[in-house]
Short mmCIF file of C-alpha atoms in Angstrom, two decimals:
data_model
loop_
_atom_site.label_atom_id
_atom_site.label_comp_id
_atom_site.label_asym_id
_atom_site.label_seq_id
_atom_site.Cartn_x
_atom_site.Cartn_y
_atom_site.Cartn_z
CA MET A 1 93.36 41.14 -126.15
CA SER A 2 91.09 44.14 -125.68
CA TRP A 3 91.58 47.36 -127.62
CA ALA A 4 92.63 49.33 -124.55
CA ASN A 5 95.23 46.75 -123.53
CA SER A 6 96.63 46.45 -127.04
CA ARG A 7 96.97 50.21 -127.62
CA GLY A 8 97.10 51.66 -124.13
CA ALA A 9 94.12 53.23 -122.40
CA PRO A 10 93.15 56.50 -124.11
CA LYS A 11 93.62 59.68 -122.14
CA GLN A 12 90.43 61.11 -123.57
CA LEU A 13 87.57 59.91 -125.77
CA PRO A 14 85.30 62.46 -127.42
CA TYR A 15 81.78 62.82 -126.05
CA ASP A 16 78.68 64.69 -127.16
CA HIS A 17 77.91 66.97 -124.20
CA ASN A 18 74.56 68.16 -125.57
CA ALA A 19 71.45 67.12 -123.67
CA LEU A 20 69.76 63.98 -124.97
CA ARG A 21 66.81 65.96 -126.32
CA SER A 22 68.82 68.98 -127.41
CA ALA A 23 67.95 70.50 -130.76
CA ARG A 24 71.53 69.84 -131.91
CA VAL A 25 74.16 67.17 -131.55
CA ASP A 26 77.95 67.47 -131.61
CA VAL A 27 78.83 66.06 -135.02
CA ARG A 28 82.53 66.91 -134.77
CA ALA A 29 82.82 64.88 -131.55
CA ARG A 30 81.07 61.90 -133.17
CA ILE A 31 83.41 61.92 -136.15
CA ALA A 32 86.45 62.27 -133.88
CA TRP A 33 85.22 59.35 -131.77
CA LEU A 34 84.73 57.15 -134.84
CA LEU A 35 88.23 57.84 -136.10
CA ARG A 36 89.84 57.36 -132.66
CA ILE A 37 88.00 54.10 -131.98
CA SER A 38 88.67 52.77 -135.48
CA ARG A 39 92.42 53.31 -135.15
CA MET A 40 92.52 52.03 -131.58
CA ALA A 41 90.75 48.76 -132.41
CA SER A 42 92.59 48.05 -135.66
CA PRO A 43 95.46 45.54 -135.64
CA VAL A 44 97.29 47.95 -137.97
CA GLY A 45 96.33 51.15 -136.11
CA GLY A 46 99.72 51.58 -134.47
CA THR A 47 100.81 54.42 -132.24
CA GLY A 48 99.98 58.04 -132.97
CA ALA A 49 103.54 58.74 -134.10
CA ASP A 50 103.60 55.71 -136.39
CA PHE A 51 100.18 56.57 -137.84
CA CYS A 52 101.34 60.11 -138.64
CA ARG A 53 104.42 58.70 -140.37
CA ARG A 54 102.26 56.41 -142.49
CA LEU A 55 99.91 59.28 -143.32
CA GLY A 56 102.93 61.15 -144.64
CA VAL A 57 103.81 58.24 -146.91
CA ILE A 58 100.42 58.58 -148.65
CA GLY A 59 100.77 62.36 -148.91
CA ILE A 60 98.91 63.61 -145.83
CA LYS A 61 101.00 65.84 -143.58
CA MET A 62 100.03 65.47 -139.92
CA ASP A 63 102.01 65.67 -136.69
CA GLN A 64 101.07 63.81 -133.53
CA ALA A 65 99.65 66.89 -131.81
CA GLY A 66 97.45 67.59 -134.84
CA LEU A 67 96.24 64.00 -134.91
CA THR A 68 95.34 64.16 -131.23
CA ARG A 69 93.38 67.39 -131.69
CA ARG A 70 91.35 65.76 -134.45
CA GLU A 71 90.79 62.53 -132.55
CA VAL A 72 89.38 64.38 -129.53
CA GLY A 73 87.23 66.76 -131.58
CA ASP A 74 89.23 69.96 -131.05
CA ALA A 75 90.04 70.46 -134.74
CA GLU A 76 88.19 69.98 -138.01
CA VAL A 77 88.61 66.73 -139.90
CA THR A 78 88.87 66.87 -143.68
CA ALA A 79 87.72 64.35 -146.25
CA GLU A 80 91.37 63.77 -147.14
CA LEU A 81 92.20 62.67 -143.59
CA ILE A 82 89.14 60.40 -143.34
CA SER A 83 90.15 58.76 -146.62
CA GLY A 84 93.62 58.35 -145.15
CA TYR A 85 92.18 56.38 -142.22
CA GLU A 86 90.33 54.15 -144.70
CA THR A 87 93.57 53.49 -146.60
CA LEU A 88 95.83 52.84 -143.62
CA LEU A 89 93.27 50.74 -141.71
CA PHE A 90 92.38 48.73 -144.86
CA LEU A 91 88.74 49.82 -144.72
CA PRO A 92 86.63 50.00 -147.88
CA ASP A 93 87.04 53.31 -149.71
CA GLY A 94 84.22 55.72 -148.95
CA HIS A 95 82.69 53.87 -146.00
CA LEU A 96 83.96 56.07 -143.17
CA LEU A 97 83.77 59.15 -145.38
CA GLY A 98 80.18 58.43 -146.41
CA VAL A 99 79.05 58.05 -142.80
CA CYS A 100 80.92 61.16 -141.63
CA ASP A 101 79.55 63.24 -144.48
CA ALA A 102 76.03 61.95 -143.76
CA LEU A 103 76.37 62.98 -140.12
CA SER A 104 77.52 66.47 -141.07
CA ARG A 105 74.87 66.98 -143.70
CA THR A 106 71.88 65.66 -141.77
CA LEU A 107 72.62 66.58 -138.18
CA ASP A 108 74.72 69.71 -138.62
CA SER A 109 73.62 71.16 -142.01
CA ARG A 110 77.27 71.23 -143.11
CA ARG A 111 79.56 69.03 -145.13
CA ILE A 112 82.97 67.56 -144.53
CA ARG A 113 85.49 69.88 -146.19
CA PRO A 114 86.41 68.32 -149.57
CA THR A 115 89.76 66.65 -150.03
CA ARG A 116 90.63 69.33 -152.54
CA ILE A 117 89.06 71.48 -155.22
CA VAL A 118 90.08 69.98 -158.55
CA ALA A 119 91.59 72.55 -160.89
CA ARG A 120 89.59 73.07 -164.05
CA GLU A 121 92.38 71.77 -166.29
CA ASN A 122 92.36 68.48 -164.32
CA LEU A 123 88.60 67.93 -164.21
CA ARG A 124 88.49 66.00 -167.48
CA ALA A 125 91.10 63.45 -166.44
CA GLU A 126 89.48 62.94 -163.02
CA LEU A 127 86.05 62.54 -164.56
CA ASP A 128 87.32 60.16 -167.23
CA GLY A 129 88.69 57.85 -164.53
CA VAL A 130 85.37 57.73 -162.70
CA SER A 131 83.34 57.36 -165.91
CA THR A 132 85.48 54.42 -167.03
CA ARG A 133 84.75 52.55 -163.81
CA VAL A 134 81.04 53.39 -164.05
CA ARG A 135 80.92 52.13 -167.64
CA GLU A 136 82.80 48.93 -166.73
CA GLY A 137 80.54 48.28 -163.75
CA SER A 138 83.44 48.45 -161.30
CA ALA A 139 82.62 51.77 -159.62
CA ARG A 140 82.79 51.61 -155.82
CA GLY A 141 81.25 53.88 -153.23
CA ALA A 142 84.29 56.17 -153.19
CA ASP A 143 84.04 56.61 -156.98
CA TRP A 144 80.45 57.82 -156.71
CA LEU A 145 81.40 60.22 -153.91
CA ARG A 146 84.22 61.50 -156.11
CA MET A 147 81.89 61.94 -159.07
CA ALA A 148 79.48 63.93 -156.91
CA GLN A 149 82.30 66.22 -155.76
CA LEU A 150 83.53 66.82 -159.33
CA ILE A 151 80.03 67.92 -160.31
CA THR A 152 79.12 69.98 -157.24
CA GLN A 153 82.42 71.72 -156.46
CA PRO A 154 82.73 75.41 -157.45
CA GLY A 155 83.31 75.49 -161.18
CA GLY A 156 82.55 71.79 -161.43
CA VAL A 157 81.51 69.68 -164.40
CA VAL A 158 78.13 70.25 -166.02
CA LEU A 159 77.09 67.09 -167.86
CA PRO A 160 74.65 66.94 -170.78
CA THR A 161 71.16 66.05 -169.52
CA TYR A 162 71.10 62.62 -171.16
CA LEU A 163 74.45 61.64 -169.62
CA GLN A 164 73.51 63.05 -166.21
CA ASP A 165 70.32 60.98 -166.31
CA GLU A 166 72.23 57.84 -167.34
CA TRP A 167 74.68 58.19 -164.46
CA THR A 168 71.92 59.09 -162.03
CA TYR A 169 69.97 56.01 -163.08
CA GLU A 170 73.00 53.80 -162.47
CA LEU A 171 73.72 55.43 -159.10
CA VAL A 172 70.11 55.14 -157.89
CA ASP A 173 69.97 51.54 -159.07
CA GLN A 174 73.19 50.63 -157.24
CA MET A 175 72.14 52.48 -154.09
CA SER A 176 68.84 50.58 -154.02
CA ARG A 177 70.73 47.26 -154.07
CA SER A 178 73.65 48.18 -151.81
CA VAL A 179 74.13 47.16 -148.21
CA GLY A 180 76.39 48.37 -145.41
CA GLY A 181 79.06 50.90 -146.23
CA ALA A 182 78.46 50.44 -149.96
CA TYR A 183 74.95 51.78 -149.43
CA VAL A 184 76.06 54.72 -147.28
CA ALA A 185 78.59 55.99 -149.83
CA ARG A 186 76.09 55.83 -152.69
CA VAL A 187 73.20 57.43 -150.86
CA GLU A 188 75.54 60.18 -149.70
CA ALA A 189 76.65 60.82 -153.29
CA LEU A 190 72.99 61.24 -154.24
CA SER A 191 72.43 63.57 -151.29
CA ARG A 192 75.29 65.80 -152.44
CA LEU A 193 73.81 65.95 -155.94
CA MET A 194 70.40 66.97 -154.54
CA ARG A 195 71.87 70.37 -153.62
CA GLU A 196 72.51 71.38 -157.27
CA GLN A 197 69.58 72.46 -159.42
CA HIS A 198 70.42 70.52 -162.60
CA THR A 199 71.43 67.33 -160.79
CA MET A 200 68.46 67.57 -158.41
CA ALA A 201 66.09 67.65 -161.37
CA SER A 202 67.77 64.56 -162.78
CA ILE A 203 67.39 62.66 -159.50
CA VAL A 204 63.70 63.55 -159.23
CA ARG A 205 63.10 62.44 -162.85
CA VAL A 206 65.00 59.19 -162.53
CA VAL A 207 63.55 58.17 -159.15
CA THR A 208 60.03 58.97 -160.33
CA GLU A 209 60.57 56.66 -163.31
CA GLN A 210 62.18 53.90 -161.25
CA ILE A 211 59.47 53.66 -158.59
CA ALA A 212 56.86 53.40 -161.36
CA GLU A 213 58.54 50.34 -162.89
CA PRO A 214 56.50 47.13 -162.52
CA GLY A 215 57.62 45.18 -159.46
CA ALA A 216 60.10 47.86 -158.33
CA GLN A 217 61.80 46.97 -155.05
CA ALA A 218 63.86 48.88 -152.46
CA THR A 219 62.17 52.18 -153.35
CA ALA A 220 61.95 53.94 -149.97
CA ASP A 221 65.56 55.13 -149.82
CA ALA A 222 65.50 56.38 -153.40
CA VAL A 223 62.58 58.72 -152.64
CA SER A 224 63.91 59.74 -149.23
CA VAL A 225 66.96 61.32 -150.90
CA TRP A 226 64.65 64.09 -152.12
CA GLY A 227 64.63 65.39 -148.55
CA ASP A 228 68.12 66.82 -149.13
CA GLY A 229 66.79 69.21 -151.75
CA VAL A 230 66.19 72.88 -150.97
CA ASP A 231 63.89 73.69 -153.87
CA PRO A 232 60.08 73.69 -154.30
CA ALA A 233 60.15 71.11 -157.13
CA SER A 234 61.59 68.24 -155.10
CA LEU A 235 59.27 69.11 -152.21
CA GLU A 236 56.25 68.99 -154.51
CA ALA A 237 57.46 65.67 -155.91
CA ALA A 238 57.68 64.19 -152.41
CA VAL A 239 54.17 65.41 -151.56
CA ARG A 240 52.84 63.89 -154.78
CA VAL A 241 54.40 60.50 -154.03
CA LEU A 242 53.15 60.66 -150.43
CA LEU A 243 49.55 61.01 -151.60
CA THR A 244 49.52 58.77 -154.67
CA THR A 245 51.55 55.69 -153.68
CA GLU A 246 51.75 53.11 -150.92
CA ASP A 247 54.38 51.02 -149.14
CA GLY A 248 58.02 51.85 -149.93
CA PRO A 249 57.57 55.02 -152.01
CA ARG A 250 55.17 56.49 -149.45
CA ILE A 251 57.53 55.70 -146.58
CA GLY A 252 60.39 57.28 -148.52
CA ALA A 253 58.32 60.39 -149.19
CA GLY A 254 57.58 60.64 -145.48
CA HIS A 255 61.31 60.46 -144.72
CA ALA A 256 61.99 63.14 -147.35
CA LEU A 257 59.44 65.50 -145.82
CA LEU A 258 60.76 64.81 -142.33
CA GLN A 259 64.24 65.78 -143.52
CA ARG A 260 62.91 69.03 -144.98
CA VAL A 261 61.28 69.77 -141.62
CA ILE A 262 64.50 69.04 -139.73
CA ASN A 263 66.64 71.08 -142.14
CA ALA A 264 64.09 73.95 -142.22
CA THR A 265 64.34 74.14 -146.02
CA MET A 266 60.72 75.09 -146.73
CA ASP A 267 59.19 78.51 -147.19
CA ARG A 268 55.76 79.36 -145.81
CA HIS A 269 53.96 77.99 -148.85
CA GLY A 270 55.95 74.76 -148.62
CA VAL A 271 55.06 74.32 -144.95
CA GLU A 272 51.38 74.87 -145.70
CA THR A 273 51.53 72.38 -148.57
CA VAL A 274 53.15 69.71 -146.41
CA PHE A 275 50.74 70.23 -143.50
CA ALA A 276 47.75 69.93 -145.86
CA ALA A 277 49.21 66.76 -147.39
CA LEU A 278 49.69 65.16 -143.97
CA ARG A 279 46.06 65.86 -143.05
CA THR A 280 44.89 64.44 -146.39
CA LEU A 281 46.96 61.28 -145.97
CA ALA A 282 45.63 60.70 -142.46
CA HIS A 283 42.05 61.02 -143.74
CA GLN A 284 42.65 58.84 -146.83
CA ASP A 285 44.43 55.97 -145.10
CA PRO A 286 44.30 56.28 -141.30
CA GLU A 287 45.51 52.72 -140.70
CA HIS A 288 48.77 52.87 -142.67
CA GLY A 289 49.16 56.44 -143.85
CA GLY A 290 48.31 57.80 -140.42
CA GLU A 291 51.58 56.57 -138.95
CA VAL A 292 53.65 58.09 -141.77
CA ALA A 293 51.81 61.40 -141.37
CA PHE A 294 52.22 61.39 -137.59
CA ARG A 295 55.97 60.73 -137.73
CA VAL A 296 56.45 63.88 -139.80
CA ALA A 297 53.88 65.94 -137.89
CA ARG A 298 55.35 65.30 -134.44
CA ARG A 299 58.62 66.93 -135.51
CA ALA A 300 56.92 69.76 -137.38
CA SER A 301 54.28 70.96 -134.91
CA PRO A 302 52.81 69.59 -131.66
CA LEU A 303 49.43 71.02 -132.69
CA LEU A 304 49.54 69.25 -136.03
CA ALA A 305 50.60 66.00 -134.36
CA ARG A 306 47.57 66.16 -132.06
CA GLU A 307 45.35 66.91 -135.06
CA ILE A 308 46.69 63.88 -136.95
CA ALA A 309 46.15 61.69 -133.89
CA GLN A 310 42.54 62.90 -133.69
CA ILE A 311 41.97 62.17 -137.38
CA VAL A 312 43.20 58.58 -137.09
CA GLY A 313 41.53 58.10 -133.72
CA LYS A 314 44.67 57.25 -131.74
CA ASP A 315 48.35 58.00 -131.25
CA PRO A 316 49.70 55.99 -134.23
CA LEU A 317 52.90 55.13 -132.36
CA GLY A 318 51.25 54.53 -128.99
CA PRO A 319 52.92 54.36 -125.56
CA ARG A 320 55.98 52.12 -125.73
CA PRO A 321 57.84 51.66 -122.44
CA GLY A 322 61.53 51.19 -123.14
CA SER A 323 61.40 53.01 -126.48
CA HIS A 324 62.55 56.42 -125.28
CA ILE A 325 66.05 57.84 -125.26
CA GLU A 326 66.24 58.32 -121.49
CA GLU A 327 66.25 54.57 -120.80
CA PRO A 328 65.83 52.36 -123.87
CA ALA A 329 65.23 48.66 -123.32
CA GLU A 330 68.35 46.51 -122.79
CA LEU A 331 70.74 49.48 -122.97
CA ARG A 332 72.84 48.11 -120.11
CA THR A 333 73.09 44.71 -121.79
CA TYR A 334 74.56 46.22 -124.94
CA LEU A 335 76.94 48.42 -122.95
CA ALA A 336 78.19 45.51 -120.84
CA ALA A 337 78.91 43.39 -123.91
CA ALA A 338 80.71 46.25 -125.67
CA THR A 339 82.78 47.08 -122.60
CA GLU A 340 83.86 43.46 -122.23
CA GLU A 341 85.00 43.52 -125.86
CA SER A 342 86.94 46.79 -125.71
CA ASP A 343 87.82 47.13 -122.02
CA LEU A 344 86.95 50.83 -122.41
CA ASP A 345 84.84 51.35 -119.32
CA GLY A 346 82.75 54.51 -119.45
CA ASP A 347 82.74 55.16 -123.21
CA GLN A 348 80.11 57.89 -123.02
CA MET A 349 79.87 58.39 -126.79
CA LEU A 350 79.05 54.72 -127.27
CA GLU A 351 76.32 55.02 -124.64
CA ARG A 352 74.92 58.11 -126.37
CA LEU A 353 74.86 56.38 -129.75
CA LEU A 354 73.17 53.31 -128.27
CA ARG A 355 70.51 55.46 -126.62
CA GLU A 356 69.72 57.00 -130.00
CA ALA A 357 69.89 53.70 -131.90
CA LEU A 358 67.59 51.85 -129.47
CA SER A 359 64.96 54.57 -129.07
CA GLU A 360 62.24 55.98 -131.32
CA ASP A 361 62.27 59.66 -130.37
CA PHE A 362 64.52 61.00 -133.17
CA GLU A 363 64.30 58.98 -136.37
CA GLU A 364 67.17 60.74 -138.11
CA ARG A 365 69.48 60.35 -135.10
CA ARG A 366 68.47 56.71 -134.78
CA HIS A 367 69.41 56.05 -138.40
CA HIS A 368 72.72 57.85 -138.17
CA ALA A 369 73.63 56.26 -134.84
CA HIS A 370 73.20 52.88 -136.51
CA LEU A 371 75.38 54.00 -139.43
CA VAL A 372 78.19 55.06 -137.09
CA LEU A 373 77.97 51.79 -135.14
CA MET A 374 77.85 49.83 -138.41
CA VAL A 375 81.26 51.09 -139.56
CA SER A 376 82.74 51.10 -136.04
CA PRO A 377 84.73 48.25 -134.46
CA TYR A 378 81.80 47.70 -132.08
CA ARG A 379 79.69 46.25 -134.91
CA ARG A 380 80.36 42.57 -134.27
CA VAL A 381 79.75 42.54 -130.53
CA LEU A 382 76.64 44.71 -130.81
CA ALA A 383 75.23 42.52 -133.59
CA ALA A 384 75.84 39.40 -131.51
CA THR A 385 74.12 41.02 -128.54
CA ALA A 386 71.15 42.14 -130.63
CA LEU A 387 70.76 38.62 -132.01
CA ARG A 388 70.78 37.14 -128.52
CA ILE A 389 68.20 39.66 -127.27
CA ALA A 390 65.95 39.16 -130.30
CA ALA A 391 65.97 35.38 -129.71
CA THR A 392 65.32 35.43 -125.97
CA THR A 393 63.55 38.60 -124.82
CA SER A 394 59.89 38.69 -123.85
CA SER A 395 59.76 42.45 -124.46
CA ALA A 396 58.29 43.43 -127.82
CA THR A 397 60.05 46.80 -127.60
CA ALA A 398 63.45 45.22 -126.99
CA ARG A 399 62.84 42.67 -129.76
CA ASP A 400 61.87 45.39 -132.25
CA ALA A 401 64.94 47.46 -131.41
CA ALA A 402 67.22 44.42 -131.66
CA GLY A 403 65.72 43.47 -135.02
CA HIS A 404 66.18 47.01 -136.29
CA MET A 405 69.81 46.99 -135.17
CA LEU A 406 70.44 43.66 -136.91
CA SER A 407 69.19 45.11 -140.19
CA TYR A 408 72.19 47.48 -140.02
CA LEU A 409 74.86 45.50 -138.15
CA ALA A 410 74.39 41.80 -138.98
CA GLY A 411 77.36 40.15 -140.65
CA GLU A 412 78.74 36.75 -141.55
CA GLU A 413 79.23 35.99 -137.85
CA GLN A 414 75.45 36.08 -137.33
CA ARG A 415 74.58 33.69 -140.17
CA SER A 416 73.85 30.59 -138.04
CA GLY A 417 71.97 32.55 -135.40
CA LEU A 418 69.81 34.29 -138.00
CA LEU A 419 69.04 30.97 -139.68
CA ALA A 420 67.96 29.62 -136.28
CA LEU A 421 65.60 32.60 -135.95
CA LEU A 422 64.26 31.93 -139.43
CA ALA A 423 63.34 28.39 -138.34
CA ARG A 424 61.25 29.72 -135.44
CA PRO A 425 57.45 29.83 -135.80
CA GLU A 426 57.04 33.52 -134.80
CA GLN A 427 56.57 35.61 -137.93
CA GLN A 428 58.17 38.73 -136.43
CA LEU A 429 61.37 36.82 -135.66
CA ARG A 430 61.40 35.33 -139.14
CA SER A 431 61.13 38.84 -140.61
CA VAL A 432 64.02 39.98 -138.40
CA ALA A 433 66.07 37.02 -139.64
CA LEU A 434 65.31 37.74 -143.30
CA LEU A 435 66.30 41.40 -143.09
CA GLY A 436 69.43 40.57 -141.11
CA LEU A 437 70.45 37.97 -143.69
CA ALA A 438 69.60 40.30 -146.58
CA HIS A 439 71.77 43.15 -145.29
CA GLY A 440 74.43 40.89 -143.81
CA PRO A 441 75.70 37.55 -145.12
CA GLY A 442 72.88 37.01 -147.63
CA LEU A 443 70.08 34.44 -147.76
CA PRO A 444 71.79 31.03 -148.26
CA PRO A 445 70.80 28.94 -151.31
CA GLU A 446 69.65 26.06 -149.09
CA VAL A 447 66.82 28.12 -147.61
CA ASP A 448 63.54 27.13 -149.33
CA LEU A 449 62.29 30.40 -150.80
CA ARG A 450 59.11 28.77 -152.08
CA GLU A 451 58.06 27.85 -148.54
CA LEU A 452 58.71 31.39 -147.36
CA MET A 453 56.71 32.83 -150.25
CA ARG A 454 53.72 30.72 -149.20
CA THR A 455 53.75 32.19 -145.67
CA PRO A 456 51.17 34.99 -145.33
CA GLY A 457 52.75 38.30 -144.36
CA LEU A 458 56.30 37.07 -144.96
CA ALA A 459 56.40 36.98 -148.76
CA PRO A 460 57.48 40.64 -149.42
CA THR A 461 60.40 40.44 -146.99
CA ALA A 462 61.39 37.01 -148.29
CA LEU A 463 61.36 38.25 -151.88
CA TYR A 464 63.54 41.23 -150.98
CA ALA A 465 66.02 39.02 -149.11
CA ALA A 466 66.12 36.55 -152.00
CA GLY A 467 66.54 39.26 -154.61
CA ILE A 468 69.37 41.08 -152.90
CA SER A 469 71.04 37.70 -152.22
CA GLY A 470 70.67 36.37 -155.78
CA HIS A 471 68.85 33.30 -154.46
CA PRO A 472 68.59 30.41 -156.99
CA ASP A 473 64.89 29.77 -156.21
CA LEU A 474 64.00 33.14 -157.74
CA MET A 475 63.63 31.63 -161.19
CA ASP A 476 61.19 28.99 -159.91
CA VAL A 477 59.14 31.70 -158.18
CA ARG A 478 59.27 33.70 -161.41
CA THR A 479 57.70 30.79 -163.27
CA HIS A 480 55.09 29.64 -160.78
CA GLY A 481 54.40 32.66 -158.59
CA PRO A 482 51.49 35.14 -158.92
CA ALA A 483 51.77 37.97 -161.44
CA THR A 484 52.67 40.61 -158.84
CA VAL A 485 55.53 38.48 -157.55
CA ARG A 486 56.77 37.65 -161.05
CA ALA A 487 57.10 41.37 -161.79
CA SER A 488 59.29 41.86 -158.72
CA VAL A 489 61.42 38.83 -159.58
CA ASP A 490 61.88 40.26 -163.08
CA TRP A 491 63.04 43.52 -161.47
CA TRP A 492 65.74 41.69 -159.49
CA VAL A 493 66.78 39.60 -162.50
CA ARG A 494 67.23 42.76 -164.59
CA ARG A 495 69.13 44.66 -161.88
CA GLY A 496 71.18 41.89 -160.31
CA PRO A 497 71.83 41.02 -156.66
CA GLY A 498 73.03 43.23 -153.83
CA ILE A 499 76.27 45.21 -153.83
CA ARG A 500 78.66 44.62 -150.95
CA GLU A 501 82.10 46.08 -150.40
CA PRO A 502 83.98 44.02 -147.80
CA SER A 503 86.94 45.13 -145.74
CA ARG A 504 90.33 45.20 -147.45
CA LEU A 505 92.11 44.09 -144.27
CA PRO A 506 94.66 41.39 -145.23
CA ALA A 507 94.39 37.96 -143.61
#
């Protein structure tokens, strides 16, 4: 039975009324939509009156009128209420909250109002509970979000430098190996900590050390967190990494600088420093660095973007029909599949999110649209549609967008389809399959990692997928592989496989 038929057709679904290329988006409407859709689609969502009653049982006072105002975007949603949805809908702690906080921070320069400010006399007990779970290795995404709040709230905890660095190291390590909602909650905890001077310095120190480790993997996101800083030191660190590294760290530094541009958290000297660094990178490495430089420059200044394009001798992104937000490739296919699943004809917020997810115009909106869809009840049908498009389309643009979506949305349901893609001869499709398996069900033990490692151009992605999946062939590759690969295998062996936090919905 469809969602609408099982719950009754909604009188109103929130929608972002801003123009597609507006400088701002309606974050409150997006959060309201996610909560409304999540409750509507859940087998335990119930009626509004019943949901309010159950909220009261867990200590959240809410009447039906208040719930409606929040589910249509007419009233502010607190962290306490979002956590209540996670509890009552049996969703993993911190997954909805992490996504909603990320939306507010990145696209609206605000944060979800904290559940509560912890009184000073209670801080020790709260912190002891979190620290016990960190020490035991059982800390979940919600614990890291809680720890970040305890430190960053007014009058919060100030940890000794050595302990702050130890916890930061553990959090960065877990974030680098997390997938899905587990990743979102941890990266959001780091982003909160980047706004405090003493914790920001710890994150910059720890990430700088971690990306310098031999064979370090999954480094881009760790560096990109620096973009949530507001200080000169983290900006200078991102510029330094941009100009002195390659691959993941450089991509992460580009993302960090892009975030500083979007948030307008640079003074005149900072802007001049970043512009000079982008020109230098384009001159030093026009083939690979030119694209990173151009992605930042096109959001910072049209003149600078043209200058970067002249330096590298071309538009690094090039004309891509079907890659723009006005009419991204296969948009109608995704919408038709989603509508058939939900029976919610004309869900304008879903269409808006798909436009952003399938296009390349706004990188930060693309990322956050995928995050919202990832924790929404549309995930399964959109992942299935993306897999079908990736396997059958003749459009490179549509295939790239589908592959990108699968890296966020793929789950256990896509295992057989992704394995079929992995058996195809086309290297691009095999890369799509590996990333989808890595971030979704994991790379199965029966897949021959040694064969993948012998395939030119596929080895780095295969190693990442194997590492995050804890693949048994890693030890054989560690023994017989080249030195550079052995270092990366050692990194995975030391850190352990990926961190996943599945739904708590009972069978």
